[in-house]
Amino acid sequence: MVAADFSTPLGSSIYTSSPVTGRWDDFLAVELVGWTDRNFRTVAKREARGLAGDRMGGYGAIAMGMRHADVFGAVYALHPVGAGLGLQPMWSRPNFELLQNAKSLDDLKRDPFSQLFTAIYQAHLPNPDKPPLYADLPARKVDGRIEVDAAMARKLTDSFLLDHQAPRYAENLRTLRGLKFDWGRDDPNPDHVISNQALSRLLTEFGVPHEAEEYVGGWGDRTWGDTGRVYTAMLPFFARTLVTDQGEPGEPSRRP
């Protein structure tokens, strides 16, 4: 198992290449995979290589798996976010007055939603010529009300949300040996629950084989520990979907 740092000054790269934050696709699918295969005793083929993540990392696992199904053979996302719009419009989350008046990225760090959504904008609406945020905004606050830039909002949803990406990458997803994601029913943000349910239905509509499971729990509170889903769900999933050096899931290695 290999874990890497995908962080940026605002906390997350959103697992997306951007002229503002970096070449994250190549970092994962080319540099990290190549480095791992050169330095460890791996089975260096996509059928033996899985990709997993938790929450925003779960989003990244699915998004990277869509784009790089030729590199990774199976994907498991623990409680992914960004699956779809859910119940509330995305522009209702950040403080646009704060974003519009920010003098530096540090000004955003007193408001977690503004920090997170600016990271999303840097990844999916990057603009290297617009400091200090280095991103275009999908909405602005004018005279106390929010004005949505429809073109930017469409660009953001098409690029960021998994349910908008899935139709473009459905053929890639269909080549995976396994795809699974789960979510906690009692997540305090119902957007996550609704959008993951909808993503599963959308994948079914596009003929993408997958497993989707809603369990009794909150947002990531049943991930770790002896009874957590990493041990009870994720690792068994990879044990049955990934091949060993003998070519079949679950067979013991005969390497000396």
mmCIF file of C-alpha atoms in Angstrom:
data_model
loop_
_atom_site.group_PDB
_atom_site.id
_atom_site.type_symbol
_atom_site.label_atom_id
_atom_site.label_comp_id
_atom_site.label_asym_id
_atom_site.label_seq_id
_atom_site.Cartn_x
_atom_site.Cartn_y
_atom_site.Cartn_z
ATOM 1 C CA MET A 1 0.000 0.000 0.000
ATOM 2 C CA VAL A 2 1.369 3.399 -1.023
ATOM 3 C CA ALA A 3 -0.032 6.710 0.229
ATOM 4 C CA ALA A 4 1.030 10.052 -1.255
ATOM 5 C CA ASP A 5 0.652 13.733 -0.394
ATOM 6 C CA PHE A 6 -1.788 15.483 -2.734
ATOM 7 C CA SER A 7 -2.010 18.694 -0.720
ATOM 8 C CA THR A 8 -1.709 22.301 -1.891
ATOM 9 C CA PRO A 9 -1.535 25.619 0.027
ATOM 10 C CA LEU A 10 -5.343 25.461 0.413
ATOM 11 C CA GLY A 11 -5.318 21.864 1.584
ATOM 12 C CA SER A 12 -6.256 19.750 -1.442
ATOM 13 C CA SER A 13 -5.365 19.412 -5.094
ATOM 14 C CA ILE A 14 -8.840 17.867 -5.647
ATOM 15 C CA TYR A 15 -6.852 15.157 -7.486
ATOM 16 C CA THR A 16 -6.961 17.204 -10.670
ATOM 17 C CA SER A 17 -4.213 18.608 -12.892
ATOM 18 C CA SER A 18 -4.269 22.401 -13.008
ATOM 19 C CA PRO A 19 -1.933 25.142 -14.282
ATOM 20 C CA VAL A 20 -2.370 26.720 -10.839
ATOM 21 C CA THR A 21 -1.735 23.773 -8.499
ATOM 22 C CA GLY A 22 0.246 21.201 -10.490
ATOM 23 C CA ARG A 23 0.274 18.084 -12.681
ATOM 24 C CA TRP A 24 -1.528 15.724 -10.325
ATOM 25 C CA ASP A 25 -2.662 13.248 -12.987
ATOM 26 C CA ASP A 26 0.902 12.601 -14.111
ATOM 27 C CA PHE A 27 2.103 12.559 -10.501
ATOM 28 C CA LEU A 28 -0.206 9.661 -9.674
ATOM 29 C CA ALA A 29 -0.572 7.680 -12.884
ATOM 30 C CA VAL A 30 2.984 8.098 -14.221
ATOM 31 C CA GLU A 31 5.460 9.247 -11.586
ATOM 32 C CA LEU A 32 4.128 7.534 -8.447
ATOM 33 C CA VAL A 33 3.193 4.280 -10.175
ATOM 34 C CA GLY A 34 6.529 4.160 -11.984
ATOM 35 C CA TRP A 35 8.494 4.923 -8.812
ATOM 36 C CA THR A 36 6.592 2.249 -6.879
ATOM 37 C CA ASP A 37 7.186 -0.420 -9.506
ATOM 38 C CA ARG A 38 10.894 0.421 -9.670
ATOM 39 C CA ASN A 39 11.438 0.356 -5.913
ATOM 40 C CA PHE A 40 9.175 -2.446 -4.639
ATOM 41 C CA ARG A 41 8.360 -6.030 -5.561
ATOM 42 C CA THR A 42 5.107 -5.246 -7.301
ATOM 43 C CA VAL A 43 3.095 -7.087 -9.914
ATOM 44 C CA ALA A 44 3.539 -4.280 -12.420
ATOM 45 C CA LYS A 45 0.314 -4.412 -14.399
ATOM 46 C CA ARG A 46 -3.048 -2.716 -14.089
ATOM 47 C CA GLU A 47 -4.875 -5.942 -13.205
ATOM 48 C CA ALA A 48 -2.849 -6.089 -9.966
ATOM 49 C CA ARG A 49 -3.068 -2.397 -9.087
ATOM 50 C CA GLY A 50 -5.925 -0.859 -7.089
ATOM 51 C CA LEU A 51 -6.822 2.707 -6.200
ATOM 52 C CA ALA A 52 -8.643 3.748 -3.017
ATOM 53 C CA GLY A 53 -9.448 6.872 -1.039
ATOM 54 C CA ASP A 54 -11.578 8.247 1.791
ATOM 55 C CA ARG A 55 -14.018 11.178 1.451
ATOM 56 C CA MET A 56 -12.242 13.706 -0.824
ATOM 57 C CA GLY A 57 -9.759 10.908 -1.441
ATOM 58 C CA GLY A 58 -12.727 8.747 -2.412
ATOM 59 C CA TYR A 59 -13.644 11.382 -4.973
ATOM 60 C CA GLY A 60 -10.063 11.265 -6.218
ATOM 61 C CA ALA A 61 -10.062 7.476 -6.448
ATOM 62 C CA ILE A 62 -13.128 7.453 -8.711
ATOM 63 C CA ALA A 63 -12.024 10.468 -10.767
ATOM 64 C CA MET A 64 -8.499 9.119 -11.278
ATOM 65 C CA GLY A 65 -9.893 5.657 -11.952
ATOM 66 C CA MET A 66 -12.116 7.103 -14.672
ATOM 67 C CA ARG A 67 -9.223 8.846 -16.381
ATOM 68 C CA HIS A 68 -6.621 6.134 -15.850
ATOM 69 C CA ALA A 69 -8.416 2.815 -16.170
ATOM 70 C CA ASP A 70 -5.438 1.678 -18.252
ATOM 71 C CA VAL A 71 -3.236 2.019 -15.123
ATOM 72 C CA PHE A 72 -5.538 0.838 -12.297
ATOM 73 C CA GLY A 73 -7.582 -2.348 -12.376
ATOM 74 C CA ALA A 74 -9.976 -1.740 -9.469
ATOM 75 C CA VAL A 75 -11.285 1.241 -7.497
ATOM 76 C CA TYR A 76 -12.802 1.518 -4.012
ATOM 77 C CA ALA A 77 -14.064 4.876 -2.720
ATOM 78 C CA LEU A 78 -14.936 5.244 0.957
ATOM 79 C CA HIS A 79 -17.695 7.829 1.364
ATOM 80 C CA PRO A 80 -16.759 9.945 -1.676
ATOM 81 C CA VAL A 81 -17.770 13.590 -1.962
ATOM 82 C CA GLY A 82 -18.386 15.517 -5.189
ATOM 83 C CA ALA A 83 -20.550 12.738 -6.640
ATOM 84 C CA GLY A 84 -23.202 15.235 -7.767
ATOM 85 C CA LEU A 85 -25.109 18.360 -6.813
ATOM 86 C CA GLY A 86 -27.155 16.739 -4.071
ATOM 87 C CA LEU A 87 -29.726 19.110 -2.577
ATOM 88 C CA GLN A 88 -28.003 22.500 -2.364
ATOM 89 C CA PRO A 89 -26.340 24.533 -5.131
ATOM 90 C CA MET A 90 -22.573 24.680 -4.766
ATOM 91 C CA TRP A 91 -22.585 28.470 -4.752
ATOM 92 C CA SER A 92 -24.449 28.410 -1.418
ATOM 93 C CA ARG A 93 -21.364 27.073 0.407
ATOM 94 C CA PRO A 94 -18.471 29.581 0.187
ATOM 95 C CA ASN A 95 -18.513 33.164 1.427
ATOM 96 C CA PHE A 96 -18.239 35.050 -1.860
ATOM 97 C CA GLU A 97 -17.785 38.377 -0.112
ATOM 98 C CA LEU A 98 -14.732 36.916 1.592
ATOM 99 C CA LEU A 99 -13.447 35.476 -1.705
ATOM 100 C CA GLN A 100 -13.919 38.756 -3.558
ATOM 101 C CA ASN A 101 -12.112 40.808 -0.916
ATOM 102 C CA ALA A 102 -9.285 38.372 -0.121
ATOM 103 C CA LYS A 103 -5.777 39.825 -0.283
ATOM 104 C CA SER A 104 -4.074 36.440 0.014
ATOM 105 C CA LEU A 105 -4.954 32.760 0.326
ATOM 106 C CA ASP A 106 -4.390 33.035 4.064
ATOM 107 C CA ASP A 107 -7.491 35.232 4.306
ATOM 108 C CA LEU A 108 -9.629 32.196 3.431
ATOM 109 C CA LYS A 109 -8.376 29.965 6.203
ATOM 110 C CA ARG A 110 -10.824 31.301 8.776
ATOM 111 C CA ASP A 111 -13.706 29.838 6.747
ATOM 112 C CA PRO A 112 -13.319 26.120 5.894
ATOM 113 C CA PHE A 113 -15.989 26.117 3.176
ATOM 114 C CA SER A 114 -14.419 29.105 1.411
ATOM 115 C CA GLN A 115 -11.003 27.470 1.607
ATOM 116 C CA LEU A 116 -12.293 24.146 0.249
ATOM 117 C CA PHE A 117 -14.306 25.647 -2.578
ATOM 118 C CA THR A 118 -11.450 27.903 -3.651
ATOM 119 C CA ALA A 119 -9.312 24.755 -3.890
ATOM 120 C CA ILE A 120 -12.032 23.288 -6.114
ATOM 121 C CA TYR A 121 -12.046 26.450 -8.240
ATOM 122 C CA GLN A 122 -8.245 26.368 -8.544
ATOM 123 C CA ALA A 123 -8.518 22.805 -9.815
ATOM 124 C CA HIS A 124 -11.497 23.198 -12.149
ATOM 125 C CA LEU A 125 -11.702 26.950 -12.904
ATOM 126 C CA PRO A 126 -7.985 27.831 -12.815
ATOM 127 C CA ASN A 127 -6.798 31.247 -13.928
ATOM 128 C CA PRO A 128 -3.071 31.901 -13.370
ATOM 129 C CA ASP A 129 -3.606 35.568 -14.260
ATOM 130 C CA LYS A 130 -6.066 36.321 -11.440
ATOM 131 C CA PRO A 131 -4.266 36.614 -8.098
ATOM 132 C CA PRO A 132 -4.638 36.066 -5.221
ATOM 133 C CA LEU A 133 -7.103 33.188 -5.761
ATOM 134 C CA TYR A 134 -5.779 32.217 -9.208
ATOM 135 C CA ALA A 135 -9.231 31.033 -10.217
ATOM 136 C CA ASP A 136 -12.410 32.259 -11.822
ATOM 137 C CA LEU A 137 -15.520 32.329 -9.664
ATOM 138 C CA PRO A 138 -18.867 30.767 -10.662
ATOM 139 C CA ALA A 139 -20.791 33.449 -8.746
ATOM 140 C CA ARG A 140 -20.370 36.849 -7.120
ATOM 141 C CA LYS A 141 -22.076 38.735 -4.335
ATOM 142 C CA VAL A 142 -23.556 41.992 -5.638
ATOM 143 C CA ASP A 143 -25.677 44.334 -3.505
ATOM 144 C CA GLY A 144 -26.281 41.612 -0.948
ATOM 145 C CA ARG A 145 -27.392 38.918 -3.395
ATOM 146 C CA ILE A 146 -25.618 36.143 -5.287
ATOM 147 C CA GLU A 147 -25.290 36.487 -9.060
ATOM 148 C CA VAL A 148 -24.400 33.223 -10.780
ATOM 149 C CA ASP A 149 -22.147 33.176 -13.845
ATOM 150 C CA ALA A 150 -23.955 30.454 -15.771
ATOM 151 C CA ALA A 151 -21.039 29.732 -18.117
ATOM 152 C CA MET A 152 -18.600 29.304 -15.236
ATOM 153 C CA ALA A 153 -21.096 27.258 -13.228
ATOM 154 C CA ARG A 154 -21.558 24.911 -16.166
ATOM 155 C CA LYS A 155 -17.808 24.602 -16.668
ATOM 156 C CA LEU A 156 -17.386 23.800 -12.969
ATOM 157 C CA THR A 157 -20.100 21.139 -12.769
ATOM 158 C CA ASP A 158 -18.980 19.493 -16.031
ATOM 159 C CA SER A 159 -15.370 19.315 -14.882
ATOM 160 C CA PHE A 160 -15.758 18.583 -11.156
ATOM 161 C CA LEU A 161 -18.834 16.482 -10.407
ATOM 162 C CA LEU A 162 -18.492 12.732 -10.822
ATOM 163 C CA ASP A 163 -21.992 12.340 -12.270
ATOM 164 C CA HIS A 164 -20.997 14.712 -15.084
ATOM 165 C CA GLN A 165 -17.732 12.893 -15.726
ATOM 166 C CA ALA A 166 -19.168 9.364 -15.644
ATOM 167 C CA PRO A 167 -20.877 9.488 -19.072
ATOM 168 C CA ARG A 168 -17.616 10.653 -20.690
ATOM 169 C CA TYR A 169 -15.625 7.856 -19.088
ATOM 170 C CA ALA A 170 -18.235 5.090 -18.996
ATOM 171 C CA GLU A 171 -16.249 2.888 -21.391
ATOM 172 C CA ASN A 172 -13.144 3.259 -19.229
ATOM 173 C CA LEU A 173 -15.108 2.330 -16.107
ATOM 174 C CA ARG A 174 -16.537 -0.744 -17.786
ATOM 175 C CA THR A 175 -13.020 -2.135 -18.217
ATOM 176 C CA LEU A 176 -12.310 -2.151 -14.465
ATOM 177 C CA ARG A 177 -12.131 -5.480 -12.677
ATOM 178 C CA GLY A 178 -14.093 -3.908 -9.838
ATOM 179 C CA LEU A 179 -15.630 -0.588 -8.795
ATOM 180 C CA LYS A 180 -17.194 0.014 -5.399
ATOM 181 C CA PHE A 181 -18.128 3.002 -3.280
ATOM 182 C CA ASP A 182 -19.960 3.341 0.018
ATOM 183 C CA TRP A 183 -21.427 6.066 2.192
ATOM 184 C CA GLY A 184 -22.878 6.526 5.665
ATOM 185 C CA ARG A 185 -26.631 7.064 5.831
ATOM 186 C CA ASP A 186 -26.294 9.419 8.800
ATOM 187 C CA ASP A 187 -23.876 11.858 7.192
ATOM 188 C CA PRO A 188 -24.824 15.303 8.589
ATOM 189 C CA ASN A 189 -24.518 16.654 5.046
ATOM 190 C CA PRO A 190 -27.388 14.977 3.152
ATOM 191 C CA ASP A 191 -25.901 16.142 -0.163
ATOM 192 C CA HIS A 192 -23.345 13.340 0.117
ATOM 193 C CA VAL A 193 -26.026 10.697 0.656
ATOM 194 C CA ILE A 194 -28.327 11.870 -2.129
ATOM 195 C CA SER A 195 -25.561 12.337 -4.692
ATOM 196 C CA ASN A 196 -23.954 8.939 -4.053
ATOM 197 C CA GLN A 197 -27.319 7.232 -4.427
ATOM 198 C CA ALA A 198 -27.859 9.099 -7.698
ATOM 199 C CA LEU A 199 -24.357 8.279 -8.965
ATOM 200 C CA SER A 200 -25.003 4.568 -8.500
ATOM 201 C CA ARG A 201 -28.230 4.819 -10.493
ATOM 202 C CA LEU A 202 -26.424 6.775 -13.221
ATOM 203 C CA LEU A 203 -23.677 4.155 -13.501
ATOM 204 C CA THR A 204 -26.355 1.494 -13.861
ATOM 205 C CA GLU A 205 -27.985 3.566 -16.616
ATOM 206 C CA PHE A 206 -24.671 3.619 -18.519
ATOM 207 C CA GLY A 207 -24.053 -0.084 -18.035
ATOM 208 C CA VAL A 208 -21.120 0.285 -15.652
ATOM 209 C CA PRO A 209 -20.806 -2.748 -13.339
ATOM 210 C CA HIS A 210 -20.241 -1.580 -9.782
ATOM 211 C CA GLU A 211 -21.092 -2.101 -6.139
ATOM 212 C CA ALA A 212 -22.626 0.649 -4.020
ATOM 213 C CA GLU A 213 -23.426 0.310 -0.340
ATOM 214 C CA GLU A 214 -25.200 2.580 2.111
ATOM 215 C CA TYR A 215 -24.451 1.685 5.718
ATOM 216 C CA VAL A 216 -25.628 2.938 9.110
ATOM 217 C CA GLY A 217 -23.020 5.482 10.142
ATOM 218 C CA GLY A 218 -21.821 9.043 9.745
ATOM 219 C CA TRP A 219 -19.207 10.734 7.622
ATOM 220 C CA GLY A 220 -16.147 8.522 7.914
ATOM 221 C CA ASP A 221 -16.820 7.369 11.469
ATOM 222 C CA ARG A 222 -16.745 3.680 10.456
ATOM 223 C CA THR A 223 -13.605 3.753 8.326
ATOM 224 C CA TRP A 224 -10.756 2.642 10.609
ATOM 225 C CA GLY A 225 -10.238 0.167 13.430
ATOM 226 C CA ASP A 226 -10.616 -3.610 13.541
ATOM 227 C CA THR A 227 -14.272 -3.365 12.547
ATOM 228 C CA GLY A 228 -13.846 -0.398 10.195
ATOM 229 C CA ARG A 229 -14.614 -0.591 6.513
ATOM 230 C CA VAL A 230 -10.971 -0.477 5.427
ATOM 231 C CA TYR A 231 -10.481 -3.920 6.974
ATOM 232 C CA THR A 232 -13.962 -5.391 6.557
ATOM 233 C CA ALA A 233 -14.869 -4.091 3.078
ATOM 234 C CA MET A 234 -12.048 -2.394 1.168
ATOM 235 C CA LEU A 235 -9.247 -4.930 1.614
ATOM 236 C CA PRO A 236 -11.510 -7.953 0.917
ATOM 237 C CA PHE A 237 -12.731 -6.143 -2.224
ATOM 238 C CA PHE A 238 -9.186 -5.829 -3.547
ATOM 239 C CA ALA A 239 -8.378 -9.412 -2.526
ATOM 240 C CA ARG A 240 -11.097 -10.678 -4.871
ATOM 241 C CA THR A 241 -10.700 -8.181 -7.734
ATOM 242 C CA LEU A 242 -6.935 -7.833 -8.186
ATOM 243 C CA VAL A 243 -4.726 -10.558 -9.615
ATOM 244 C CA THR A 244 -1.569 -11.919 -8.019
ATOM 245 C CA ASP A 245 1.566 -12.783 -9.978
ATOM 246 C CA GLN A 246 -0.178 -16.098 -10.762
ATOM 247 C CA GLY A 247 -2.904 -14.297 -12.653
ATOM 248 C CA GLU A 248 -5.997 -14.957 -10.504
ATOM 249 C CA PRO A 249 -7.461 -13.127 -7.490
ATOM 250 C CA GLY A 250 -6.618 -14.583 -4.141
ATOM 251 C CA GLU A 251 -4.034 -17.172 -5.247
ATOM 252 C CA PRO A 252 -0.903 -17.308 -3.109
ATOM 253 C CA SER A 253 2.304 -16.066 -4.663
ATOM 254 C CA ARG A 254 4.970 -18.613 -5.581
ATOM 255 C CA ARG A 255 7.769 -16.079 -5.672
ATOM 256 C CA PRO A 256 10.945 -17.240 -3.886
#
